[in-house]
Amino acid sequence: MFASAAAAPSSLVRVNPEFAEAVLNGLKQKGQKTIPPSWLYDEVGSALFEVITVLPEYGVTRAEAGLLSHAAEEIVRASARPARIVELGSGTGTKTRHILSAAARHQPVHYVPIDISAAALDNCAKALSGMQNVEIEPIAATYLEGIHEAMSSRKSGEPVLLLFLGSTIGNFTRSEAASFLTRVWRRMRAGDFLLLGADLVKSRERLISAYDDPIGVTAAFNLNLLARINRELDANFDVEQFTHQARYNERQSRIEMHLRSRVAQEVRVDALGITVKFVAGETIWTESSHKFRAEEISRIGQRSGFACVRQWVDGDWGFAETLFRKTAADR
Ligand code: AVJ
């Protein structure tokens, strides 16, 4: 086990035990080293991700914002003019603003962003604070715990629109995505809606330049994970001895981000009391970003118990917004 007081880092930052455990498990496992993508988003990583969303090569966020701004009124009408809108991941609220203002034209709206990061919730609440007719009730929790809380604190009979945007679903494998949506379905009530944003399959060239942009923002976003391990877990990664790599796995239609060791090297992680060996060319796998076919998204939702109400597709970039409804209380 890692948690020994004697090996505590010299920095004043308190060690996040979940981060410590993820890094320990990920770097000590035999074969492919892996660290889950949620750890890319410390303060620096989140700021770099915001830059990624405005890069010309990364069309994901622009495509979704365009869809939401054009279809907001339709989405709100198709989801029974919801008075309670719950969102997984709070982001900066820029995309959600379109939906909120369309819904708030009909009636006062409660907006419930769910995020593990209290800082992210704060930013989101600040960004959306001035909105007419919108009351914000943030929940700091994991997605599934947060949904449970957001669903049970509603007024009886009040249907919910749940937003899961940005293609965050793409971080799951296909089978994980289906079981996650089943768990979401269980926490919802009949008559509730789910709006799911997902990035679509496109050419290898577009995907590689979206995830390995020419000015290196995505590389910095990925490499920051090593700098974060240095900062928070007292490690001595020489960040310059690693490179960012984006691979397209055609069979799984997903981008895989890796951090590749340029040379054979050893790295100490003092807070964990371990030394990690890398052979030249060995990688840490830091993210998978799955790309879907539009019909596939409705099928995944249907397999989890939802009825597909409608889909909006941006054909220029290739992004889909799919609206699902929970029709019955059990299946
Ligand atoms: C936030 C998970 C949707 O997969 O496109 C962007 C994260 N990683 N560039 C994505 C990301 C590298 C992003 N998601």
XYZ file of C-alpha atoms and ligand atoms in Angstrom:
345
model
C 0.000 0.000 0.000
C 1.086 3.560 -0.597
C -0.262 5.613 2.300
C 2.613 5.911 4.690
C 3.020 9.098 6.693
C 6.825 8.808 6.579
C 6.802 8.960 2.791
C 4.563 12.041 2.646
C 5.669 14.560 -0.006
C 7.649 17.544 1.129
C 5.269 19.933 -0.669
C 2.429 21.523 1.243
C -0.153 20.019 -1.109
C -2.119 17.298 0.633
C -1.962 14.041 -1.279
C -5.225 13.089 -2.909
C -5.490 9.396 -1.961
C -7.553 8.517 -5.041
C -4.956 10.098 -7.331
C -2.177 8.294 -5.444
C -3.972 4.996 -5.853
C -4.678 5.518 -9.553
C -1.024 6.336 -10.232
C 0.222 3.422 -8.115
C -2.059 0.917 -9.828
C -1.430 2.366 -13.256
C 2.363 2.448 -13.105
C 2.930 -0.781 -11.226
C 0.774 -3.049 -13.356
C 2.465 -5.609 -15.604
C 2.287 -4.916 -19.323
C 0.691 -1.685 -20.562
C 0.884 1.133 -18.007
C -2.334 3.186 -17.820
C -3.710 6.150 -15.879
C -7.438 7.010 -16.240
C -8.222 10.213 -18.198
C -10.064 11.981 -15.371
C -6.644 12.742 -13.797
C -5.689 14.959 -16.770
C -7.892 17.712 -15.309
C -6.079 19.494 -12.506
C -6.078 23.304 -12.679
C -3.427 23.390 -15.431
C -5.017 20.492 -17.354
C -8.457 22.096 -17.244
C -7.059 25.395 -18.531
C -5.245 23.568 -21.362
C -8.426 21.668 -22.239
C -10.242 25.007 -22.591
C -7.589 26.003 -25.141
C -8.054 22.693 -26.996
C -11.762 23.468 -27.420
C -10.940 26.576 -29.482
C -8.202 25.025 -31.668
C -9.143 24.980 -35.360
C -8.157 21.282 -35.568
C -10.439 20.231 -32.680
C -13.960 20.541 -34.045
C -15.770 18.670 -31.247
C -16.760 21.577 -29.008
C -17.575 23.977 -31.844
C -19.773 21.387 -33.560
C -21.673 20.702 -30.368
C -22.066 24.391 -29.472
C -23.425 25.034 -32.974
C -25.923 22.183 -32.702
C -27.091 23.294 -29.278
C -27.477 26.926 -30.268
C -29.522 26.041 -33.362
C -31.596 23.229 -31.864
C -32.063 24.541 -28.294
C -35.722 25.450 -28.745
C -36.476 22.102 -30.454
C -34.641 20.179 -27.750
C -36.571 21.956 -25.014
C -39.905 21.323 -26.741
C -39.075 17.665 -27.446
C -38.172 17.146 -23.782
C -41.475 18.490 -22.382
C -40.170 21.979 -21.451
C -38.184 20.813 -18.426
C -38.056 22.894 -15.237
C -35.193 20.842 -13.832
C -32.030 20.385 -15.884
C -29.254 18.208 -14.480
C -25.799 18.055 -16.090
C -22.961 15.548 -15.730
C -19.730 17.551 -15.681
C -20.139 21.271 -15.243
C -17.660 22.525 -17.836
C -17.728 26.275 -18.286
C -21.438 26.377 -19.002
C -21.002 27.941 -22.451
C -22.774 25.133 -24.323
C -25.418 24.603 -21.665
C -26.363 28.282 -21.725
C -28.291 27.761 -24.992
C -30.477 25.027 -23.486
C -30.991 26.903 -20.222
C -32.087 30.122 -21.859
C -34.494 28.264 -24.176
C -36.005 26.415 -21.190
C -36.141 29.526 -19.000
C -38.269 31.291 -21.613
C -41.131 28.963 -20.651
C -40.746 28.878 -16.856
C -38.227 29.231 -14.012
C -35.536 26.548 -14.279
C -33.432 24.740 -11.708
C -30.010 23.905 -13.100
C -28.086 21.179 -11.255
C -24.473 20.725 -12.457
C -22.689 17.645 -11.070
C -18.899 17.537 -10.843
C -16.305 16.064 -8.475
C -14.330 19.274 -8.720
C -15.671 22.032 -6.465
C -13.508 24.527 -8.394
C -15.169 23.531 -11.677
C -18.620 23.945 -10.094
C -17.651 27.398 -8.814
C -16.527 28.529 -12.260
C -19.698 27.189 -13.820
C -21.919 28.892 -11.234
C -20.062 32.181 -11.787
C -20.337 31.927 -15.575
C -24.101 31.327 -15.473
C -24.944 33.507 -12.478
C -26.604 36.385 -14.304
C -29.144 34.250 -16.182
C -32.783 35.296 -15.946
C -35.115 32.687 -14.441
C -32.301 30.180 -13.762
C -31.460 28.975 -10.280
C -28.220 26.988 -9.875
C -27.900 24.128 -7.355
C -24.465 22.529 -7.817
C -23.706 19.038 -6.491
C -20.085 18.057 -5.777
C -20.068 14.289 -6.267
C -19.311 11.488 -8.706
C -21.708 11.257 -11.635
C -23.777 8.334 -10.327
C -23.976 9.613 -6.737
C -24.820 13.078 -8.031
C -27.606 11.795 -10.300
C -29.137 9.928 -7.399
C -29.148 13.092 -5.286
C -30.355 15.360 -8.105
C -33.189 12.995 -8.977
C -34.454 12.486 -5.447
C -34.417 16.173 -4.447
C -36.863 17.145 -7.218
C -40.467 18.134 -6.602
C -42.740 15.172 -7.227
C -43.993 14.878 -10.779
C -41.350 17.261 -12.113
C -39.607 15.623 -15.106
C -35.868 16.025 -15.497
C -33.716 16.669 -18.544
C -30.299 15.115 -17.916
C -27.410 16.425 -20.039
C -24.317 14.367 -20.788
C -22.486 16.477 -23.361
C -19.091 16.921 -24.970
C -18.574 13.261 -25.940
C -17.335 12.456 -22.450
C -19.178 9.152 -23.052
C -16.325 8.466 -25.517
C -13.903 7.927 -22.639
C -15.754 4.673 -21.898
C -15.302 1.536 -23.978
C -18.481 0.549 -25.827
C -19.455 -2.003 -23.210
C -18.637 0.365 -20.312
C -20.769 3.058 -22.013
C -23.734 0.689 -22.210
C -23.450 -0.336 -18.564
C -22.969 3.280 -17.453
C -26.152 4.313 -19.316
C -28.009 1.407 -17.719
C -26.983 2.689 -14.290
C -28.067 6.196 -15.269
C -31.400 4.780 -16.507
C -31.991 3.070 -13.153
C -31.582 6.370 -11.314
C -34.087 8.168 -13.557
C -37.901 8.114 -13.489
C -40.322 7.299 -16.292
C -40.902 10.522 -18.247
C -37.345 11.849 -17.734
C -35.096 12.706 -20.689
C -31.407 12.239 -21.436
C -29.527 14.366 -23.985
C -26.288 12.659 -25.007
C -23.581 14.413 -27.070
C -21.199 12.105 -28.954
C -18.442 12.593 -31.507
C -18.833 10.612 -34.736
C -16.396 8.468 -36.714
C -14.406 10.547 -39.212
C -11.199 10.240 -41.233
C -7.984 9.183 -39.522
C -6.287 12.401 -40.719
C -8.860 14.690 -39.085
C -8.787 12.699 -35.887
C -5.014 12.648 -35.633
C -4.720 16.400 -36.139
C -7.520 16.986 -33.598
C -5.601 14.974 -30.975
C -2.067 15.916 -32.020
C -2.424 19.570 -32.978
C 0.474 21.378 -34.674
C 1.110 23.910 -31.889
C 1.294 21.245 -29.195
C -1.577 22.196 -26.899
C -2.828 18.601 -26.701
C 0.753 17.436 -26.128
C 1.012 19.877 -23.203
C -2.381 18.715 -21.893
C -1.174 15.093 -21.911
C 2.371 15.783 -20.605
C 0.938 17.870 -17.769
C -0.110 14.575 -16.183
C 3.580 13.795 -15.547
C 4.163 17.308 -14.193
C 1.129 16.815 -11.949
C 2.562 13.554 -10.600
C 5.810 15.438 -9.907
C 3.921 18.232 -8.097
C 1.463 16.182 -6.102
C 3.262 12.901 -5.525
C 6.868 14.098 -5.300
C 8.022 12.282 -8.413
C 11.018 13.092 -10.605
C 9.674 12.598 -14.134
C 11.896 14.404 -16.640
C 8.967 15.555 -18.753
C 11.238 16.255 -21.735
C 12.128 12.568 -21.893
C 8.522 11.760 -22.836
C 6.518 12.590 -25.948
C 2.807 12.864 -26.637
C 1.374 10.284 -28.994
C -2.126 10.061 -30.510
C -2.927 6.742 -32.200
C -6.056 5.900 -34.106
C -7.323 2.395 -33.398
C -9.419 1.723 -36.478
C -10.920 -1.550 -35.237
C -12.289 0.088 -32.073
C -12.763 3.454 -33.810
C -11.071 5.317 -31.029
C -8.190 7.699 -30.486
C -5.712 6.477 -27.882
C -3.456 9.027 -26.191
C -0.134 7.839 -24.835
C 2.928 9.299 -23.124
C 5.938 7.634 -24.739
C 9.300 7.281 -23.053
C 12.053 8.426 -25.426
C 14.716 6.374 -23.637
C 15.159 3.610 -21.087
C 14.769 5.324 -17.723
C 13.759 5.023 -14.075
C 11.467 7.419 -12.277
C 10.973 7.747 -8.517
C 7.566 8.566 -7.064
C 8.453 9.389 -3.470
C 4.939 9.771 -2.072
C 4.228 6.222 -3.236
C 7.646 4.880 -2.259
C 8.151 3.325 -5.694
C 10.573 3.395 -8.604
C 9.120 2.848 -12.072
C 11.152 1.490 -14.995
C 10.506 2.340 -18.618
C 12.111 0.707 -21.632
C 12.757 2.965 -24.639
C 9.481 3.481 -26.523
C 7.283 2.195 -23.691
C 4.089 4.174 -23.056
C 1.590 5.172 -20.404
C -1.902 5.018 -21.930
C -3.742 8.092 -20.670
C -7.001 8.337 -22.616
C -9.316 6.627 -25.091
C -11.724 8.753 -27.049
C -14.263 6.574 -28.850
C -15.927 7.707 -32.061
C -19.437 6.476 -32.866
C -21.804 5.977 -35.758
C -25.039 7.930 -35.355
C -27.244 4.768 -35.389
C -24.899 3.121 -32.925
C -25.628 5.815 -30.341
C -29.381 5.247 -30.479
C -28.776 1.499 -30.225
C -26.577 1.837 -27.115
C -29.274 3.967 -25.462
C -32.010 1.552 -26.436
C -30.052 -1.411 -25.086
C -29.904 0.460 -21.772
C -33.696 0.823 -21.712
C -34.218 4.259 -23.279
C -36.448 5.152 -26.205
C -34.743 7.338 -28.806
C -36.811 10.506 -29.292
C -34.723 12.401 -31.804
C -31.222 12.975 -33.059
C -29.533 16.156 -34.309
C -26.413 15.690 -36.412
C -23.689 18.138 -37.450
C -22.513 16.740 -40.765
C -19.589 19.105 -41.303
C -17.497 17.938 -38.380
C -19.472 14.836 -37.437
C -21.140 15.159 -34.054
C -24.528 13.955 -32.808
C -26.868 15.092 -30.068
C -29.322 12.292 -29.210
C -32.421 12.773 -27.066
C -33.635 9.718 -25.144
C -36.649 9.213 -22.930
C -37.155 6.778 -20.114
C -40.573 5.363 -20.945
C -41.244 2.771 -18.261
C -40.123 2.352 -14.671
C -38.741 -1.141 -15.248
C -37.776 -3.416 -18.073
C -13.455 15.820 -22.946
C -13.155 13.479 -23.242
C -14.495 14.706 -24.777
O -11.996 12.948 -25.872
O -12.135 14.694 -27.161
C -9.479 16.392 -25.981
C -10.778 15.133 -24.141
N -8.477 14.751 -25.021
N -8.245 16.261 -26.520
C -12.061 14.166 -26.046
C -9.615 15.423 -25.044
C -7.636 15.285 -25.927
C -12.113 15.096 -24.830
N -13.286 14.770 -23.944
